[in-house]
Structures are given as structure tokens and as C-alpha cells.
Short mmCIF file of C-alpha atoms and ligand atoms in Angstrom, two decimals:
data_model
loop_
_atom_site.label_atom_id
_atom_site.label_comp_id
_atom_site.label_asym_id
_atom_site.label_seq_id
_atom_site.Cartn_x
_atom_site.Cartn_y
_atom_site.Cartn_z
CA MET A 26 -8.95 -23.41 18.70
CA PHE A 27 -12.59 -22.85 18.42
CA LEU A 28 -15.12 -20.94 16.37
CA THR A 29 -18.90 -21.03 16.24
CA ILE A 30 -21.29 -19.93 13.52
CA SER A 31 -24.94 -19.42 14.50
CA THR A 32 -28.04 -18.43 12.63
CA THR A 33 -31.71 -18.03 13.44
CA GLY A 34 -34.79 -19.07 11.46
CA THR A 35 -38.49 -19.92 11.39
CA GLN A 36 -40.53 -23.05 10.72
CA GLU A 37 -40.64 -22.19 7.00
CA ARG A 38 -37.02 -21.21 6.77
CA PRO A 39 -35.42 -23.29 9.50
CA ALA A 40 -32.08 -22.33 11.00
CA THR A 41 -30.94 -25.91 10.41
CA ASP A 42 -30.54 -25.01 6.72
CA LEU A 43 -27.12 -23.95 7.97
CA GLY A 44 -26.25 -27.64 7.74
CA PHE A 45 -27.02 -27.61 4.01
CA LEU A 46 -25.07 -24.40 3.49
CA LEU A 47 -22.02 -25.79 5.29
CA HIS A 48 -22.42 -29.23 3.68
CA LYS A 49 -22.27 -30.75 7.18
CA HIS A 50 -25.24 -32.55 8.69
CA PRO A 51 -26.40 -31.11 12.05
CA ASP A 52 -27.04 -34.57 13.51
CA LYS A 53 -23.51 -35.80 13.06
CA ALA A 54 -20.22 -34.89 14.65
CA GLN A 55 -17.55 -35.21 12.00
CA ALA A 56 -13.78 -35.21 12.12
CA PHE A 57 -11.36 -34.31 9.34
CA SER A 58 -7.64 -34.69 9.50
CA THR A 59 -5.58 -31.72 8.38
CA SER A 60 -1.82 -31.32 8.15
CA TYR A 61 -1.76 -29.66 11.58
CA GLY A 62 -4.12 -31.88 13.51
CA THR A 63 -7.79 -32.83 13.52
CA ALA A 64 -10.70 -30.54 12.70
CA HIS A 65 -14.06 -31.39 14.26
CA VAL A 66 -17.42 -30.04 13.12
CA LEU A 67 -20.34 -30.40 15.50
CA TYR A 68 -23.60 -28.66 16.27
CA PRO A 69 -24.10 -27.70 19.95
CA GLU A 70 -27.63 -26.67 19.02
CA ALA A 71 -29.75 -27.47 15.97
CA GLY A 72 -33.38 -26.37 15.92
CA PRO A 73 -35.59 -24.46 13.49
CA GLU A 74 -35.19 -21.24 15.50
CA ARG A 75 -31.53 -21.46 16.29
CA CYS A 76 -28.68 -23.49 14.93
CA THR A 77 -25.00 -23.33 15.80
CA ALA A 78 -22.12 -25.06 14.08
CA ALA A 79 -18.79 -25.30 15.85
CA LEU A 80 -15.41 -25.81 14.27
CA LEU A 81 -12.82 -27.09 16.66
CA LEU A 82 -9.27 -27.62 15.61
CA GLU A 83 -7.12 -29.90 17.68
CA VAL A 84 -3.59 -28.92 16.84
CA ASP A 85 -0.69 -31.23 17.35
CA ALA A 86 1.90 -28.66 18.41
CA VAL A 87 4.80 -31.05 18.44
CA ALA A 88 3.93 -32.40 15.00
CA LEU A 89 3.64 -28.83 13.82
CA VAL A 90 7.16 -28.10 14.92
CA ARG A 91 8.53 -31.41 13.67
CA ARG A 92 6.98 -30.81 10.30
CA GLY A 93 9.08 -27.67 10.17
CA LYS A 94 6.03 -25.51 9.91
CA GLY A 95 6.17 -23.95 13.33
CA LYS A 96 8.25 -21.11 12.02
CA GLY A 97 7.82 -17.50 12.84
CA ARG A 98 7.26 -14.73 10.35
CA GLY A 99 9.64 -14.75 7.42
CA GLY A 100 10.43 -18.39 7.91
CA ALA A 101 13.05 -17.87 10.60
CA PRO A 102 12.86 -20.58 13.23
CA ASP A 103 11.60 -19.40 16.59
CA ALA A 104 13.74 -19.98 19.65
CA ALA A 105 13.65 -23.67 20.58
CA LEU A 106 11.62 -23.16 23.71
CA ALA A 107 9.06 -20.96 21.99
CA GLN A 108 8.45 -23.72 19.51
CA TYR A 109 7.22 -26.12 22.13
CA VAL A 110 5.48 -23.64 24.37
CA ASN A 111 3.64 -21.78 21.66
CA ASP A 112 0.05 -20.69 21.62
CA ARG A 113 -0.87 -22.41 18.37
CA PRO A 114 -2.99 -25.20 19.88
CA TYR A 115 -5.05 -22.87 22.03
CA ALA A 116 -5.73 -19.75 20.02
CA ALA A 117 -7.67 -19.22 16.86
CA SER A 118 -5.14 -18.32 14.26
CA SER A 119 -4.11 -18.81 10.71
CA LEU A 120 -4.39 -22.55 11.30
CA LEU A 121 -8.08 -22.13 11.97
CA ALA A 122 -8.38 -20.24 8.70
CA VAL A 123 -6.70 -23.09 6.87
CA ALA A 124 -9.05 -25.60 8.51
CA LEU A 125 -12.02 -23.37 7.67
CA SER A 126 -11.16 -23.38 3.99
CA GLY A 127 -10.50 -27.11 4.01
CA VAL A 128 -13.64 -28.17 5.82
CA PHE A 129 -16.04 -25.59 4.39
CA SER A 130 -14.57 -25.11 0.93
CA SER A 131 -17.89 -25.40 -0.97
CA ALA A 132 -19.60 -23.07 1.48
CA MET A 133 -16.81 -20.56 1.01
CA ARG A 134 -17.44 -20.61 -2.72
CA GLY A 135 -21.18 -20.15 -2.13
CA VAL A 136 -21.99 -23.54 -3.66
CA CYS A 137 -25.10 -25.31 -2.28
CA ASP A 138 -27.01 -27.61 -4.59
CA ALA A 139 -29.57 -28.49 -1.93
CA ARG A 140 -30.46 -24.85 -1.08
CA PRO A 141 -29.03 -22.68 -3.90
CA ASP A 142 -31.38 -19.75 -3.17
CA ARG A 143 -30.40 -19.66 0.51
CA ALA A 144 -26.68 -19.72 -0.32
CA ALA A 145 -27.09 -16.58 -2.43
CA GLU A 146 -29.01 -14.54 0.14
CA PRO A 147 -27.93 -12.82 3.33
CA LEU A 148 -28.86 -14.52 6.57
CA PRO A 149 -28.72 -13.57 10.23
CA LEU A 150 -25.26 -14.60 11.41
CA ARG A 151 -23.41 -14.60 14.68
CA ILE A 152 -19.83 -15.76 14.73
CA GLU A 153 -17.90 -16.19 17.92
CA VAL A 154 -14.21 -16.78 18.43
CA PRO A 155 -13.49 -17.06 22.17
CA ALA A 156 -9.73 -16.50 21.93
CA LEU A 157 -8.51 -14.62 18.93
CA PRO A 158 -4.90 -13.43 18.86
CA ALA A 159 -5.21 -9.84 17.69
CA ARG A 160 -2.03 -7.92 17.10
CA GLY A 161 -3.34 -4.36 17.00
CA GLY A 162 -6.01 -4.98 19.63
CA ALA A 163 -9.73 -4.49 19.66
CA ALA A 164 -9.47 -1.25 17.65
CA LEU A 165 -7.91 -3.05 14.70
CA VAL A 166 -10.44 -5.86 14.94
CA ARG A 167 -13.19 -3.26 14.53
CA ALA A 168 -11.37 -1.45 11.73
CA LEU A 169 -11.13 -4.71 9.82
CA PHE A 170 -14.65 -6.11 10.26
CA GLU A 171 -16.90 -3.07 10.60
CA PRO A 172 -16.42 -1.79 6.99
CA LEU A 173 -17.67 -5.19 5.83
CA GLY A 174 -21.04 -4.82 7.52
CA TRP A 175 -20.36 -6.58 10.82
CA THR A 176 -21.39 -5.39 14.25
CA VAL A 177 -18.26 -6.11 16.25
CA THR A 178 -17.76 -6.94 19.91
CA ALA A 179 -14.10 -7.40 20.75
CA ASP A 180 -13.40 -7.79 24.45
CA PRO A 181 -9.79 -8.00 25.51
CA VAL A 182 -9.07 -11.23 27.37
CA PRO A 183 -7.18 -10.59 30.65
CA LEU A 184 -3.84 -12.34 31.03
CA ASP A 185 -5.16 -14.04 34.13
CA ALA A 186 -8.75 -13.65 35.32
CA GLU A 187 -7.68 -13.98 38.96
CA PHE A 188 -5.04 -11.29 38.64
CA PRO A 189 -6.65 -8.42 36.71
CA GLN A 190 -3.73 -6.20 37.71
CA TRP A 191 -1.59 -8.16 35.22
CA GLY A 192 -3.51 -6.47 32.44
CA ASP A 193 -4.79 -7.80 29.17
CA SER A 194 -3.35 -10.46 26.93
CA ARG A 195 -3.07 -9.99 23.19
CA TYR A 196 -6.25 -12.01 22.76
CA VAL A 197 -9.78 -10.80 22.32
CA ARG A 198 -13.09 -12.55 22.57
CA LEU A 199 -14.65 -11.76 19.23
CA VAL A 200 -18.35 -11.70 18.38
CA LEU A 201 -19.44 -10.71 14.88
CA GLU A 202 -23.08 -10.13 14.02
CA SER A 203 -24.73 -9.25 10.76
CA ARG A 204 -27.96 -9.77 8.85
CA ALA A 205 -26.59 -8.39 5.60
CA LEU A 206 -24.04 -11.00 4.55
CA THR A 207 -24.13 -14.38 2.85
CA LEU A 208 -22.47 -17.28 4.61
CA ALA A 209 -19.88 -17.48 1.82
CA ALA A 210 -18.90 -13.83 2.27
CA ALA A 211 -18.66 -14.33 6.05
CA LEU A 212 -16.36 -17.33 5.67
CA ARG A 213 -14.17 -15.48 3.19
CA HIS A 214 -13.85 -12.54 5.59
CA LEU A 215 -12.69 -14.93 8.34
CA TYR A 216 -10.36 -16.83 6.03
CA VAL A 217 -8.44 -13.64 5.27
CA LEU A 218 -8.80 -11.63 8.46
CA LEU A 219 -8.04 -14.28 11.10
CA PRO A 220 -4.46 -14.70 9.87
CA VAL A 221 -4.17 -10.95 9.37
CA LEU A 222 -5.00 -10.39 13.05
CA ASP A 223 -2.80 -13.27 14.13
CA ASP A 224 0.05 -11.81 12.07
CA ALA A 225 2.24 -14.87 12.49
CA LYS A 226 1.73 -17.10 9.52
CA HIS A 227 2.83 -20.59 10.21
CA TYR A 228 3.80 -21.62 6.73
CA TRP A 229 6.06 -20.22 4.07
CA VAL A 230 4.18 -17.72 1.95
CA SER A 231 4.49 -18.51 -1.74
CA SER A 232 3.21 -16.68 -4.76
CA ASP A 233 -0.02 -18.66 -4.96
CA GLU A 234 -0.94 -16.95 -1.70
CA VAL A 235 -1.67 -13.88 -3.80
CA ASP A 236 -4.20 -15.86 -5.82
CA LYS A 237 -5.76 -17.26 -2.66
CA LEU A 238 -6.00 -13.81 -1.17
CA LEU A 239 -7.62 -12.30 -4.25
CA ARG A 240 -10.06 -15.18 -4.58
CA ALA A 241 -11.11 -14.90 -0.94
CA GLY A 242 -11.09 -11.11 -1.17
CA GLU A 243 -13.38 -10.98 -4.18
CA GLY A 244 -16.12 -8.44 -3.72
CA TRP A 245 -14.79 -6.79 -0.58
CA LEU A 246 -11.00 -6.38 -0.48
CA SER A 247 -10.50 -4.03 -3.41
CA ASP A 248 -12.21 -1.15 -1.64
CA HIS A 249 -11.54 -2.06 1.99
CA PRO A 250 -10.12 1.00 3.81
CA GLU A 251 -7.46 -1.21 5.46
CA GLN A 252 -6.52 -2.94 2.22
CA HIS A 253 -2.83 -2.07 2.61
CA LEU A 254 -2.53 -3.52 6.09
CA ILE A 255 -4.50 -6.60 5.06
CA THR A 256 -2.40 -7.41 2.00
CA SER A 257 0.86 -6.68 3.76
CA ARG A 258 0.13 -8.82 6.81
CA TYR A 259 -1.60 -11.60 4.88
CA LEU A 260 1.44 -11.94 2.65
CA SER A 261 3.79 -11.83 5.63
CA ARG A 262 5.11 -8.42 4.51
CA ARG A 263 6.78 -9.88 1.45
CA TRP A 264 7.03 -6.73 -0.57
CA SER A 265 6.97 -8.15 -4.09
CA LEU A 266 3.87 -10.23 -3.36
CA THR A 267 2.17 -7.36 -1.60
CA ARG A 268 2.80 -5.07 -4.54
CA GLN A 269 1.50 -7.70 -6.94
CA ALA A 270 -1.66 -8.10 -4.88
CA ARG A 271 -2.24 -4.34 -4.68
CA GLU A 272 -1.78 -3.87 -8.42
CA ARG A 273 -4.27 -6.61 -9.14
CA LEU A 274 -6.73 -5.19 -6.63
CA GLU A 275 -6.35 -1.80 -8.26
CA LEU A 276 -7.33 -3.31 -11.60
CA VAL A 277 -10.35 -4.89 -9.95
CA ARG A 278 -11.28 -1.53 -8.49
CA LEU A 279 -10.86 0.22 -11.85
CA ALA A 280 -12.94 -2.41 -13.59
CA GLU A 281 -15.69 -1.64 -11.10
CA THR A 282 -15.24 2.11 -11.51
CA ASP A 283 -17.72 3.73 -13.87
CA ASP A 284 -16.85 6.16 -16.62
CA SER A 285 -17.83 9.26 -14.68
CA GLU A 286 -15.17 8.33 -12.17
CA VAL A 287 -12.60 7.96 -14.95
CA GLU A 288 -13.47 11.49 -15.98
CA ALA A 289 -13.11 12.60 -12.38
CA ILE A 290 -9.65 11.00 -12.26
CA ASP A 291 -8.76 12.83 -15.46
CA ASN A 292 -9.95 16.14 -14.09
CA ALA A 293 -8.05 15.61 -10.88
CA VAL A 294 -4.90 14.79 -12.85
CA ALA A 295 -5.43 17.81 -15.06
CA SER A 296 -5.82 20.17 -12.12
CA GLU A 297 -2.78 18.70 -10.42
CA THR A 298 -0.62 19.61 -13.35
CA GLU A 299 -0.97 23.36 -13.33
CA GLU A 300 -0.98 23.10 -17.07
CA ALA A 301 -4.77 22.96 -16.81
CA GLU A 302 -4.77 26.76 -16.92
CA ARG A 303 -7.07 28.73 -19.20
CA PRO A 304 -7.69 29.59 -21.96
CA THR A 305 -6.26 26.61 -23.88
CA PRO A 306 -4.64 24.01 -21.66
CA LEU A 307 -1.05 23.27 -22.56
CA ALA A 308 -1.91 19.58 -22.92
CA VAL A 309 -4.31 20.49 -25.74
CA LEU A 310 -1.74 22.75 -27.45
CA ARG A 311 0.74 19.91 -27.23
CA ARG A 312 -1.59 17.43 -28.86
CA GLU A 313 -2.34 19.92 -31.64
CA ALA A 314 1.37 20.48 -32.25
CA ILE A 315 2.04 16.74 -32.33
CA LEU A 316 -0.86 16.10 -34.73
CA ALA A 317 0.44 18.86 -37.00
CA ALA A 318 3.96 17.42 -37.05
CA LEU A 319 2.67 13.92 -37.74
CA GLY A 320 0.40 15.23 -40.50
CA GLU A 321 3.31 16.98 -42.20
CA SER A 322 5.39 13.82 -42.06
CA GLY A 323 2.70 11.93 -43.97
CA ALA A 324 2.60 9.21 -41.31
CA ALA A 325 -0.34 6.81 -41.31
CA ARG A 326 0.80 4.18 -38.82
CA VAL A 327 1.73 5.77 -35.52
CA LEU A 328 3.13 4.64 -32.17
CA ASP A 329 2.27 6.60 -29.05
CA LEU A 330 5.06 5.54 -26.72
CA GLY A 331 4.24 6.17 -23.05
CA CYS A 332 0.64 6.84 -24.08
CA GLY A 333 -0.49 7.29 -20.48
CA GLN A 334 -4.27 7.51 -20.21
CA GLY A 335 -4.78 7.62 -23.96
CA GLN A 336 -5.71 11.24 -24.72
CA LEU A 337 -3.43 11.43 -27.77
CA VAL A 338 -4.55 8.02 -29.02
CA GLN A 339 -8.11 9.33 -28.81
CA ALA A 340 -7.23 12.43 -30.83
CA LEU A 341 -5.37 10.36 -33.44
CA LEU A 342 -8.40 8.07 -33.81
CA LYS A 343 -10.56 11.05 -34.74
CA ASP A 344 -8.26 11.86 -37.67
CA VAL A 345 -8.74 9.57 -40.68
CA ARG A 346 -5.19 10.17 -41.90
CA PHE A 347 -4.02 7.81 -39.20
CA THR A 348 -4.88 4.27 -40.17
CA GLU A 349 -3.16 2.41 -37.35
CA ILE A 350 -2.52 3.72 -33.88
CA VAL A 351 -0.66 1.83 -31.18
CA GLY A 352 -0.47 3.03 -27.58
CA VAL A 353 2.27 1.55 -25.40
CA ASP A 354 2.82 2.15 -21.72
CA VAL A 355 4.57 0.45 -18.87
CA SER A 356 1.69 1.16 -16.52
CA MET A 357 -1.24 -1.29 -16.56
CA ARG A 358 -3.26 1.20 -14.60
CA ALA A 359 -2.79 3.87 -17.25
CA LEU A 360 -3.65 1.38 -19.99
CA THR A 361 -6.81 0.31 -18.21
CA ILE A 362 -7.95 3.91 -17.98
CA ALA A 363 -6.98 4.45 -21.62
CA SER A 364 -9.01 1.49 -22.79
CA ARG A 365 -12.02 2.72 -20.84
CA ARG A 366 -11.62 6.22 -22.22
CA LEU A 367 -11.52 4.85 -25.76
CA LYS A 368 -14.42 2.51 -24.97
CA LEU A 369 -12.46 -0.22 -26.73
CA ASP A 370 -15.00 -2.87 -25.75
CA ARG A 371 -17.90 -0.98 -27.32
CA MET A 372 -16.08 0.24 -30.42
CA GLY A 373 -17.26 -0.73 -33.92
CA GLU A 374 -15.13 -3.30 -35.72
CA ARG A 375 -13.54 -0.89 -38.18
CA GLN A 376 -12.51 1.61 -35.51
CA ALA A 377 -11.27 -1.20 -33.27
CA ALA A 378 -9.07 -2.52 -36.09
CA ARG A 379 -7.26 0.85 -36.13
CA VAL A 380 -6.18 0.88 -32.52
CA LYS A 381 -4.16 -1.30 -30.21
CA LEU A 382 -2.91 -0.80 -26.67
CA PHE A 383 -0.24 -2.88 -25.10
CA GLN A 384 2.03 -2.96 -22.10
CA GLY A 385 5.72 -2.60 -22.67
CA SER A 386 8.78 -0.85 -21.37
CA LEU A 387 10.65 1.56 -23.58
CA ALA A 388 13.85 0.69 -21.80
CA TYR A 389 13.98 -2.57 -23.79
CA THR A 390 13.97 -3.26 -27.50
CA ASP A 391 10.64 -4.65 -28.59
CA ASN A 392 9.92 -6.26 -31.99
CA ARG A 393 6.32 -5.15 -31.76
CA LEU A 394 7.47 -1.56 -32.28
CA ALA A 395 9.20 -2.14 -35.62
CA GLY A 396 7.82 -1.04 -38.96
CA TYR A 397 5.78 2.07 -38.07
CA ASP A 398 5.84 5.41 -39.85
CA ALA A 399 6.13 7.55 -36.77
CA ALA A 400 6.55 7.41 -33.02
CA VAL A 401 5.55 9.99 -30.43
CA LEU A 402 7.24 10.39 -27.05
CA SER A 403 5.02 13.00 -25.45
CA GLU A 404 6.23 14.04 -21.99
CA VAL A 405 7.86 10.64 -21.46
CA ILE A 406 11.65 10.96 -21.53
CA GLU A 407 11.71 13.02 -18.33
CA HIS A 408 10.10 10.06 -16.50
CA LEU A 409 13.18 7.91 -17.03
CA ASP A 410 16.27 8.07 -14.88
CA LEU A 411 19.04 9.66 -16.91
CA PRO A 412 21.18 6.50 -16.94
CA ARG A 413 18.21 4.60 -18.50
CA LEU A 414 17.75 7.11 -21.28
CA PRO A 415 20.32 5.61 -23.69
CA ALA A 416 18.39 2.31 -23.53
CA LEU A 417 15.23 4.12 -24.67
CA GLU A 418 17.19 5.95 -27.37
CA TYR A 419 18.38 2.64 -28.75
CA ALA A 420 14.99 0.94 -28.48
CA VAL A 421 13.26 3.75 -30.37
CA PHE A 422 15.81 5.27 -32.75
CA GLY A 423 18.08 2.27 -33.16
CA ALA A 424 15.71 -0.74 -33.15
CA ALA A 425 12.11 0.38 -33.87
CA ARG A 426 13.44 3.03 -36.24
CA PRO A 427 10.32 4.84 -37.47
CA ARG A 428 10.78 7.50 -40.18
CA THR A 429 9.58 10.22 -37.85
CA VAL A 430 9.97 10.64 -34.10
CA VAL A 431 8.26 13.47 -32.22
CA VAL A 432 9.56 14.16 -28.72
CA THR A 433 8.14 16.71 -26.27
CA THR A 434 9.46 17.57 -22.84
CA PRO A 435 9.09 20.47 -20.39
CA ASN A 436 11.34 23.50 -20.80
CA VAL A 437 12.67 24.03 -17.28
CA GLU A 438 13.51 27.69 -18.01
CA TYR A 439 9.78 28.38 -18.25
CA ASN A 440 9.14 27.14 -14.69
CA VAL A 441 9.66 30.65 -13.29
CA ARG A 442 6.51 31.65 -15.17
CA TRP A 443 4.27 29.08 -13.42
CA GLU A 444 2.83 31.11 -10.61
CA SER A 445 2.05 28.15 -8.40
CA LEU A 446 5.37 26.39 -8.86
CA PRO A 447 7.85 27.04 -6.05
CA ALA A 448 11.29 28.07 -7.29
CA GLY A 449 13.57 25.18 -8.15
CA HIS A 450 10.77 22.62 -8.31
CA VAL A 451 9.94 20.34 -11.22
CA ARG A 452 6.40 20.30 -12.57
CA HIS A 453 5.55 16.77 -11.65
CA GLY A 454 6.70 14.56 -8.77
CA ASP A 455 7.78 11.79 -11.12
CA HIS A 456 9.97 13.95 -13.38
CA ARG A 457 13.53 12.70 -13.02
CA PHE A 458 14.88 15.77 -14.80
CA GLU A 459 13.72 18.84 -16.68
CA TRP A 460 15.92 20.39 -19.32
CA THR A 461 16.69 23.87 -20.58
CA ARG A 462 16.30 24.47 -24.30
CA ALA A 463 20.06 24.16 -24.75
CA GLU A 464 20.16 20.85 -22.90
CA PHE A 465 17.28 19.38 -24.92
CA GLN A 466 18.80 20.53 -28.18
CA ARG A 467 22.17 19.08 -27.25
CA TRP A 468 20.59 15.70 -26.38
CA SER A 469 18.45 15.68 -29.52
CA GLY A 470 21.40 16.60 -31.73
CA ALA A 471 23.52 13.80 -30.27
CA VAL A 472 20.75 11.19 -30.67
CA ALA A 473 20.07 12.35 -34.25
CA ALA A 474 23.73 12.08 -35.16
CA ARG A 475 24.16 8.68 -33.54
CA TYR A 476 21.16 7.10 -35.25
CA GLY A 477 21.13 8.91 -38.58
CA TYR A 478 18.23 11.32 -38.16
CA GLY A 479 17.87 15.01 -38.89
CA VAL A 480 16.18 17.10 -36.19
CA GLY A 481 14.29 20.40 -35.94
CA PHE A 482 12.74 22.19 -32.93
CA ARG A 483 9.42 23.90 -32.32
CA PRO A 484 7.96 25.75 -29.38
CA VAL A 485 4.67 24.59 -27.89
CA GLY A 486 2.65 27.20 -25.99
CA PRO A 487 3.45 30.90 -25.68
CA ASP A 488 7.09 31.47 -26.70
CA ASP A 489 8.34 33.79 -23.98
CA PRO A 490 11.10 36.11 -25.29
CA GLU A 491 13.22 35.48 -22.21
CA VAL A 492 12.59 31.92 -21.07
CA GLY A 493 11.06 30.30 -24.16
CA PRO A 494 7.91 28.15 -24.39
CA PRO A 495 6.54 25.92 -21.62
CA THR A 496 6.95 22.79 -23.75
CA GLN A 497 9.73 22.07 -26.21
CA MET A 498 9.30 19.74 -29.13
CA ALA A 499 11.82 18.02 -31.39
CA VAL A 500 10.85 16.44 -34.70
CA PHE A 501 13.30 13.80 -35.91
CA ALA A 502 13.25 12.63 -39.52
CA LEU A 503 15.19 9.57 -40.62
CA ASP A 504 18.04 10.68 -42.82
CA THR A 505 17.36 8.48 -45.82
CA ALA A 506 20.74 9.14 -47.47
CA VAL A 507 22.42 7.58 -44.44
CA SER A 508 20.02 4.81 -43.71
CA GLY A 509 19.98 2.89 -46.95
CA THR A 510 17.79 1.90 -49.82
CA THR A 511 14.70 0.56 -48.08
CA GLN A 512 13.99 3.92 -46.55
CA ASN A 513 14.77 5.64 -49.86
CA ILE A 514 12.24 3.49 -51.65
CA ALA A 515 9.71 4.14 -48.91
CA LYS A 516 10.33 7.86 -49.27
CA GLU A 517 10.03 7.78 -53.04
CA GLU A 518 6.76 5.92 -52.76
CA ARG A 519 5.55 8.54 -50.37
CA THR A 520 6.54 11.53 -52.51
CA ALA A 521 5.35 9.88 -55.76
N1 SAH B 623 2.15 10.66 -23.30
C1 SAH B 623 1.19 11.03 -22.29
C2 SAH B 623 1.60 10.61 -20.86
C3 SAH B 623 2.84 11.24 -20.31
S1 SAH B 623 3.17 10.74 -18.66
C4 SAH B 623 0.93 12.51 -22.35
O1 SAH B 623 1.59 13.21 -23.08
O2 SAH B 623 0.04 12.98 -21.66
C5 SAH B 623 4.50 9.58 -18.91
C6 SAH B 623 4.03 8.20 -19.26
O3 SAH B 623 5.16 7.44 -19.61
C7 SAH B 623 3.36 7.48 -18.11
O4 SAH B 623 2.13 6.97 -18.53
C8 SAH B 623 4.34 6.39 -17.76
O5 SAH B 623 3.69 5.21 -17.31
C9 SAH B 623 5.04 6.15 -19.05
N2 SAH B 623 6.38 5.58 -18.90
C10 SAH B 623 7.35 5.96 -18.04
N3 SAH B 623 8.43 5.19 -18.18
C11 SAH B 623 8.14 4.29 -19.15
C12 SAH B 623 8.85 3.20 -19.75
N4 SAH B 623 10.08 2.91 -19.37
N5 SAH B 623 8.24 2.50 -20.72
C13 SAH B 623 6.98 2.80 -21.11
N6 SAH B 623 6.27 3.79 -20.57
C14 SAH B 623 6.83 4.53 -19.61
#
């Protein structure tokens, strides 16, 4: 297993600086023992104009198998014969990536005390891997490296040079060239993409692999067009790890996204929901109706449960009657967008003291939700599977128990009035159900009775004589006669 890294230079900026960047002296051949064999670093050429470092990994295939690490994907042992006659010693693979990170760890982090300026700047690089196992072929090799700024040559290696009629092996001879990358970036690309192309990780993938992947992927993986394939293969297709990695990469991407893009996301979302129709979008009418109901209830401390991207929180913040506003959502992505919309990081201290966002699921009771005047569930209940709904009912009406609860949900009867909505379809792909007015009123009545609330209903949007309004709203008020003295005192204080 063999890989070379070359650079070019001048008398003033000699190519041999590569030795400083790699923390390996060009005049010495060095050997390092790794868990799979011995890694050698040597310099076939080292002059001011041209310098090449070679990393050669001598793998002990038998030791590899004996150590129990010669397992195929998913940890299942390969067939006995395959274990001894495997290609690990000969082909660049995930083992080479492991050696790379072991032997060049400082270089990978971009650390170079001797030549700090050179470590931070791009340099002319040529990397060659004579035999790279590439599941997906030369086309995938290009799709992985080209978006990162590499010029890629990937020549398929014939199965047997003397018998071209046997066709190509699954190996390519890879040459990468670039003048735009730092050495650290180049090494991090290889560290991730060699095992991705090999697609046969030799060791059991554990959850710290996600951290390793994100560290090595910093600055390039979050917007790589093949990000899905890379995360999935790197993490040996372990779904929970892959999902974790993608969620974290998405946060990285959002953090790098500027506000105009957040607005663009909003606009796209708005135009997806046909509710963005003129003159006044239904979403705006809904917020106005909710603000009115909250105002009438006299609430000052308000929960926005399933706050999504924070539009209602933003409207509540503009109204001084609301002294404390808490947005809760299960989606980190939504919360990240909400916090950027609200500009939480740039907010003055007094405003910031009024608002809080946190992640939580409404399907579980949560002490942090107790003690508020009012809670809003705006277009949220229909996102829960019906069997999960009683859990939310208990968490909100039974445990958190605010004096007022405002719930909105689509009125399915109105769907025939949406011109662009095909018959029988719900308004949003994630809606698990949409109710008629009778169904919503039946549910609300039952919840109110079970938890000691009174409930009234209001239309939101044009109230069609036949099919009713597009959005239906229920306003629950804690029935103080039923629920005991504390609430009575609170109510008396309020009316006094
Ligand atoms: N209230 C906002 C967003 C509605 S979309 C508005 O009116 O525009 C529904 C939101 O509920 C989504 O942001 C979704 O992430 C959130 N949600 C769905 N199930 C949830 C759960 N179990 N716990 C908390 N939030 C949930």
C-alpha cells in the first residue's frame, strides 16, 4: 500500500519545506509501527524544485485476521479463505487512511511551528495512489475529488496486463493535482475519501467515527454534492450514525448560511404551502388570531409549542404585553433557523431576557413547560401520529397545565377550495391527519372534559358558508372551579 505526495518550489520557497509541513525530515527514512503493520515514510526525491514524500504501509495480513479486525462490512467475518487471500496488504485502503492520520496527524490539523505561514497557504500538490480500490469506478473517484478542487486522473487498472481481454479490476491508478489546497485539507480529503472508495472498513465502526468524520470533513463535507454517499459509506451504512452525521453537517451548513438565504428558505416554504396566497396570507391571519386570543386571556408568559422557524415568537416579541416567550420544537434545524431569524446573538440584553428557545418533544412531559400563563399549538397536532396524540394532550393539558391553550389545525373540509390541491390530498406532506370541524370539536371537547378546561372555537380566514374556514382554532381556558384554589387565586389576582 503506497501513496506519494509531491510538491514543487523555488530557491526562495523550496519544495523541501514539505518535510516541515509533514513533520518528517526529507533526509531520513522513518518507520512507525501501527496496529496493522509498519508504516514507512521516505522521500524518493528531495530538492528545492521538487520534493516527494512516500507513505508505504506494510500490512501484516495474518496479524490483521488474527487480531479479529479482518472483518467485512458490518462486522460479519468473511469466508475463511477470503481472510487469508485478501487484498489488504496490496491495495491502498482504509488502512492507509488510518496510517495517514497516525503518521501525519499534526499535518492533518494544519499545525507547523517551523513554517506556520506555509501550512496555512495553498501549495502545488500532486498525490498519487498506484492501486486504489474504487467501488464505483473512475466516475465516482472524479465525483468525489473534483468538487474539492482537484484535477483527477483515474485510470482503471487491468486485471492482468498480459491479458487485457480479462477486463479491468476494481482498482484505479489515481493522480490528484491541485494548486488551490493546503496540505492539511489534502490529507483530510484522503483520510475520508480513501475508505469511502474502498467501502470495506476493516474495523468496527463506533460512534466516535462520527466525530472523526466531522473533524476531517470540516470546511468541505457540509456542502459536498456527494455528502450522502460519503457519510453512508464512511460510517459503514450504519443508519443511526449516518443520520447523526447528516444532522450535524446540516447545522454546520446552516451556521455558514447567511440571513438572505434564511429568508429564501422562508419564502420557499411559504410558496410550498399554498397558503401564501394573496391578499393576506393565511399564516399571517393565523398569527393575528392567536395574538388576539392570547391578549384577551391576559397572558404574559407564553409557550409556543412546536414553534417551527419562529415566526410567532417574533410577533410575540414585538408586543410588550408578552413578558416571557418560550419557543419549543423537536427539530434542531427549525430552532437554528428560528434563532437566526430572531437574531438572538445580536439582541439587546432586555429583549434577550424575554425569549428562550429550546429543543423538546411534546410527546413527553417536561418540567420546563410548567408554570406558564398560556401555550400555543399552532399547526402542530396534525404532525403527530394519532396514537401519539394522547401523550401530547397529557404533557400539555395534564402536566404543563397553562391557564390558556390555543390550538389551530387545518379544516380538511376547506381543502376543496384550494385550487392547487388535488382532491383527497392533505395540505402538507408531513400532516398525519386533517380533521373536519366536527372531528376537531369532538377531540377538543373530550380533551377539555378530561383535563378540566372549557373550550370555544373560532374560524381563521374566510368562513365559507358551506365548508367553513381554512384554519380552525380552539381556545381552552382552565376551568378554575374544577382545578382548585391555586388557579382561583391566580384568577382573582388577574381580575383584581
Ligand atoms: N407553529 C409553527 C410551525 C408549525 S409546523 C407555525 O404555526 O407555523 C409543526 C412544527 O411542529 C414543526 O416545527 C415540527 O418540528 C414540530 N413538531 C412536530 N412534532 C413535534 C413534537 N413531538 N414535539 C415538538 N415539536 C414537534
